[in-house]
Amino acid sequence: MSTTAIDHAHDHSGDHAHGHDDHPHGWRRWLYATNHKDIGTLYLFFSLAMFMSGGVLALLIRTELFQPGLQYFQPELFNQFTTMHGLMMVFGAIMPAFVGFANWMIPLQIGAADMAFARMNNFSFWLLPPAAILLVSSFFVPGGAPAAGWTIYAPLSTQMGMGMDMGIFALHLMGASSIMGSINIITTILNMRAPGMTLMKMPMFCWTWLITAYLLIAVMPVLAGAITMTLTDRHFGTSFFNAAGGGDPVMFQHIFWFFGHPEVYIMILPAFGIVSQIIPAFARKQLFGYASMVYATSSIAILSFIVWAHHMFATGMPVTSQLFFMYATMLIAVPTGVKVFNWIATMWRGSMTFETPMLFAVGFIFVFTMGGFTGLILAVTPVDIQLQDTYYVVAHFHYVLVAGSLFAMFAGYYYWSPKWTGFMYNEGRGKFHFWASLITFNITFFPMHFLGLAGMPRRYADYPAQFTDFNMLATIGAFGFGLSQVFFLFFVVIPSIKGGKKAGDKPWEGAEGLEWTIPSPAPFHTFEVPPIVK
C-alpha cells in the first residue's frame, strides 16, 4: 500500500488518535488541528470575527447616540447592544486573540516542539465557536439578548428572558476554554524550555503569559460561581442575590469584580509582553531592566486581587474599606509606571526606526498611559462617586482596552505576521492603518471624558441636548475607527496571507538577531533550534 494510500485510508478511518503523524487536509486540518501554529491561527481568525461583530454592535450604539431623542432602537434593544458588545469584545475578541498569539509564539520562543497538550489545545479552541453561536443567537429568542451590562449585575440578570441563560452558558464554555488554555501554557513554559533557557532568560512575552495564565486559573472559577448562583436564583428558587429571600445583590458585585478586576489585567499583561518584544527590536537595544519588568508584571498580578471593590465605591461600603481600596488601587500604578519607564529607557538613545509594529508600540505607550492616568483619577473615592457610571469611565476603560490591548495586538500582528505567513505586509498600508486608528480612536473616546465630567450616564439610549456636540464627534470618530479596521482586514491581513513580497530570514534588517525572539539577557539568537549547552 503506497504512503499516499495509507494517508488516504487514515483520513477516512475516522481514527485520528495520532494527530501528529498523519496530516489531514482541507477542513480536517482545522477541525483536528493539534499543531500549535494551526490552533493559533484558528484563535486569531475567531477573535477577528468576534471583533468585527462586536464592532458592528458598537457602531449601532453610536448611531443611536448621534443625536438626542430615540431614533433607531428602543432602550431595551439598545441595552442588549451595549451588553453584547462588551461580552463579545472581552471574551470573544481580546482574550482569544492573546491566546492565539501565545499558541503561535510561545513554543517558538522557548524552543519547544509544540504546546504540552496538543489535543486539549484543540478542545479549548473548539469550545469557543459554540459559545459564540450561543451568544449571537440569544438576540433571536423571546426576550432578546442579555441586557444587564457586560457585568450582568443582579437583580437585573435574575429577571431576564432565556437570552440570559444562553449568555451564562456561553460564558461557562469560554471560561472552560480559558482554563484549559492556561494549563497548557503553564505546562509548556515550565517543562518544555530549550536546554539552557532559564526562566530569567525567557522572552518577556512568555513571562507575561505565564503570569496571565496563573491569573486566569485563579479567577475563571470565581466568574463561574457568580453566574451559576445567578442561574440557580433564576430557575431553582435560591436567593443568593435576592434580598427578599435573605440574599444580597451587592454580593454579586463583590464576586463578579473579584473575577473582573484581575480579568482586566489578563487582557493587558500579554499586551505588555508584546510591546516589550517590539521596542527593543526597533530601538536595536536590549530591553532596559529585564528583571524589574518581570517583578513589575508579577506585582501587578498579585495586587490585582486586592483592588476589586474600587468598582463599587457607590454601593455604600464603609469608609475604612473605601480608603483601603483607594490606596491599593493607587499602589498598582507603581509597577505599571516601572514598565512605562523601562520602555522609554529602552528607546532612549536607541537607533530607532518606525516601521508599523514600532508605531503601534509607541502609540500603545502614549494612549495606554493616558488610560492609566484616568484610572488613577477614578481611584480617588470622592471623585469616583461623582464619575461612577458616567462616560468618563467608558472613556477610561476604552483607552486601556482599545488603545491598550488592541493596539498591542496590531503591533504583534505586524511584527510577527511575516513569520506566520512568509510574506511581508504592505508597509504603507500598515502605516495608514496606524494613523487612521490612532486619530479616529482619540476623536471617538477623548470627548467622552468631557461628557462624563458633565454628568452623562453610560448605557442610556437618550440624553439631554447639551451633550449633542460631543456625542456627534464621538459617533463620527467611531465610524472612522470601524472603517480603519475594515481597511486592515481587506487591505493588510488578506493580501499578506495570499502572498506578496517574500519575507526574508530577518525581515527587520538592522535589528540583527533581535527579530522573532528577544532573549532579553544575551546571547542574541532565535530559539528555533535549541541552543547547545556548553
Short mmCIF file of N, CA and C in Angstrom, two decimals, residues 235-294:
data_model
loop_
_atom_site.label_atom_id
_atom_site.label_comp_id
_atom_site.label_asym_id
_atom_site.label_seq_id
_atom_site.Cartn_x
_atom_site.Cartn_y
_atom_site.Cartn_z
N HIS A 235 -33.73 29.93 38.27
CA HIS A 235 -34.55 28.75 37.95
C HIS A 235 -34.81 27.79 39.10
N PHE A 236 -34.01 27.86 40.17
CA PHE A 236 -34.12 26.82 41.18
C PHE A 236 -34.51 27.36 42.54
N GLY A 237 -35.03 28.58 42.57
CA GLY A 237 -35.59 29.09 43.81
C GLY A 237 -34.60 29.49 44.89
N THR A 238 -33.29 29.58 44.55
CA THR A 238 -32.34 30.06 45.56
C THR A 238 -32.45 31.58 45.68
N SER A 239 -31.82 32.13 46.72
CA SER A 239 -31.89 33.59 46.93
C SER A 239 -30.51 34.17 47.21
N PHE A 240 -29.52 33.76 46.45
CA PHE A 240 -28.18 34.31 46.68
C PHE A 240 -28.18 35.82 46.58
N PHE A 241 -28.87 36.34 45.53
CA PHE A 241 -28.81 37.77 45.27
C PHE A 241 -30.18 38.43 45.44
N ASN A 242 -31.10 37.73 46.08
CA ASN A 242 -32.45 38.26 46.25
C ASN A 242 -32.67 38.67 47.70
N ALA A 243 -32.74 39.97 47.94
CA ALA A 243 -32.86 40.47 49.33
C ALA A 243 -34.11 39.94 50.01
N ALA A 244 -35.18 39.74 49.25
CA ALA A 244 -36.43 39.26 49.86
C ALA A 244 -36.26 37.87 50.45
N GLY A 245 -35.31 37.10 49.90
CA GLY A 245 -35.08 35.75 50.43
C GLY A 245 -33.86 35.68 51.32
N GLY A 246 -33.36 36.84 51.76
CA GLY A 246 -32.19 36.85 52.64
C GLY A 246 -30.86 36.96 51.91
N GLY A 247 -30.91 37.16 50.59
CA GLY A 247 -29.68 37.29 49.83
C GLY A 247 -29.23 38.75 49.74
N ASP A 248 -28.21 39.00 48.92
CA ASP A 248 -27.67 40.36 48.83
C ASP A 248 -27.21 40.64 47.41
N PRO A 249 -27.87 41.55 46.69
CA PRO A 249 -27.45 41.84 45.32
C PRO A 249 -26.03 42.42 45.25
N VAL A 250 -25.58 43.09 46.34
CA VAL A 250 -24.22 43.65 46.31
C VAL A 250 -23.18 42.52 46.36
N MET A 251 -23.56 41.38 46.93
CA MET A 251 -22.63 40.25 46.96
C MET A 251 -22.27 39.83 45.54
N PHE A 252 -23.24 39.94 44.62
CA PHE A 252 -22.92 39.60 43.23
C PHE A 252 -21.77 40.48 42.75
N GLN A 253 -21.83 41.78 43.08
CA GLN A 253 -20.79 42.69 42.62
C GLN A 253 -19.43 42.30 43.20
N HIS A 254 -19.41 41.93 44.48
CA HIS A 254 -18.13 41.52 45.08
C HIS A 254 -17.56 40.29 44.36
N ILE A 255 -18.41 39.29 44.12
CA ILE A 255 -17.90 38.07 43.48
C ILE A 255 -17.49 38.39 42.04
N PHE A 256 -18.35 39.15 41.34
CA PHE A 256 -18.05 39.45 39.95
C PHE A 256 -16.73 40.21 39.82
N TRP A 257 -16.56 41.25 40.65
CA TRP A 257 -15.35 42.07 40.48
C TRP A 257 -14.11 41.38 41.03
N PHE A 258 -14.29 40.40 41.93
CA PHE A 258 -13.12 39.63 42.34
C PHE A 258 -12.57 38.85 41.14
N PHE A 259 -13.48 38.49 40.23
CA PHE A 259 -13.03 37.97 38.94
C PHE A 259 -12.64 39.13 38.02
N GLY A 260 -13.48 40.16 37.97
CA GLY A 260 -13.42 41.17 36.91
C GLY A 260 -12.20 42.05 36.98
N HIS A 261 -11.69 42.31 38.20
CA HIS A 261 -10.53 43.18 38.18
C HIS A 261 -9.27 42.47 37.69
N PRO A 262 -8.95 41.26 38.25
CA PRO A 262 -7.82 40.53 37.63
C PRO A 262 -8.04 40.32 36.12
N GLU A 263 -9.30 40.18 35.71
CA GLU A 263 -9.61 39.99 34.29
C GLU A 263 -9.07 41.14 33.43
N VAL A 264 -9.17 42.38 33.92
CA VAL A 264 -8.68 43.48 33.09
C VAL A 264 -7.16 43.41 32.96
N TYR A 265 -6.48 42.84 33.95
CA TYR A 265 -5.03 42.65 33.82
C TYR A 265 -4.73 41.46 32.91
N ILE A 266 -5.61 40.45 32.93
CA ILE A 266 -5.47 39.34 31.99
C ILE A 266 -5.49 39.88 30.55
N MET A 267 -6.30 40.93 30.34
CA MET A 267 -6.41 41.49 28.99
C MET A 267 -5.29 42.46 28.65
N ILE A 268 -4.44 42.86 29.62
CA ILE A 268 -3.39 43.81 29.28
C ILE A 268 -1.99 43.23 29.44
N LEU A 269 -1.79 42.23 30.33
CA LEU A 269 -0.43 41.72 30.54
C LEU A 269 0.20 41.14 29.26
N PRO A 270 -0.54 40.32 28.48
CA PRO A 270 0.08 39.85 27.23
C PRO A 270 0.45 41.01 26.30
N ALA A 271 -0.34 42.09 26.36
CA ALA A 271 -0.02 43.27 25.55
C ALA A 271 1.32 43.86 26.00
N PHE A 272 1.53 43.92 27.32
CA PHE A 272 2.83 44.39 27.83
C PHE A 272 3.95 43.52 27.28
N GLY A 273 3.70 42.21 27.22
CA GLY A 273 4.73 41.30 26.73
C GLY A 273 5.07 41.57 25.27
N ILE A 274 4.04 41.77 24.44
CA ILE A 274 4.27 42.03 23.01
C ILE A 274 5.08 43.32 22.84
N VAL A 275 4.67 44.37 23.56
CA VAL A 275 5.36 45.65 23.43
C VAL A 275 6.81 45.54 23.92
N SER A 276 7.02 44.72 24.95
CA SER A 276 8.39 44.54 25.47
C SER A 276 9.27 43.76 24.51
N GLN A 277 8.66 43.11 23.50
CA GLN A 277 9.47 42.42 22.48
C GLN A 277 9.78 43.39 21.34
N ILE A 278 8.80 44.22 21.01
CA ILE A 278 8.90 45.03 19.79
C ILE A 278 9.83 46.23 20.00
N ILE A 279 9.72 46.88 21.17
CA ILE A 279 10.51 48.10 21.37
C ILE A 279 12.02 47.83 21.32
N PRO A 280 12.52 46.76 22.00
CA PRO A 280 13.97 46.50 21.87
C PRO A 280 14.39 46.22 20.42
N ALA A 281 13.51 45.53 19.67
CA ALA A 281 13.89 45.18 18.30
C ALA A 281 14.09 46.42 17.44
N PHE A 282 13.19 47.42 17.59
CA PHE A 282 13.27 48.58 16.71
C PHE A 282 14.09 49.71 17.33
N ALA A 283 14.47 49.55 18.61
CA ALA A 283 15.42 50.50 19.19
C ALA A 283 16.84 49.93 19.05
N ARG A 284 16.92 48.66 18.60
CA ARG A 284 18.19 47.95 18.47
C ARG A 284 18.98 47.97 19.76
N LYS A 285 18.28 47.75 20.85
CA LYS A 285 18.93 47.69 22.16
C LYS A 285 18.25 46.58 22.94
N GLN A 286 18.95 46.10 23.98
CA GLN A 286 18.26 45.16 24.85
C GLN A 286 17.21 45.88 25.68
N LEU A 287 16.22 45.11 26.13
CA LEU A 287 15.19 45.68 26.98
C LEU A 287 15.83 46.22 28.25
N PHE A 288 15.52 47.45 28.60
CA PHE A 288 16.06 48.05 29.82
C PHE A 288 15.37 47.43 31.03
N GLY A 289 16.15 46.96 32.00
CA GLY A 289 15.57 46.49 33.27
C GLY A 289 14.73 45.24 33.14
N TYR A 290 15.29 44.21 32.48
CA TYR A 290 14.53 42.96 32.27
C TYR A 290 13.97 42.41 33.58
N ALA A 291 14.83 42.29 34.61
CA ALA A 291 14.38 41.69 35.87
C ALA A 291 13.26 42.52 36.49
N SER A 292 13.42 43.85 36.45
CA SER A 292 12.39 44.70 37.06
C SER A 292 11.07 44.57 36.29
N MET A 293 11.16 44.31 34.98
CA MET A 293 9.94 44.08 34.20
C MET A 293 9.22 42.82 34.70
N VAL A 294 10.00 41.76 34.94
CA VAL A 294 9.40 40.50 35.41
C VAL A 294 8.74 40.73 36.77
#
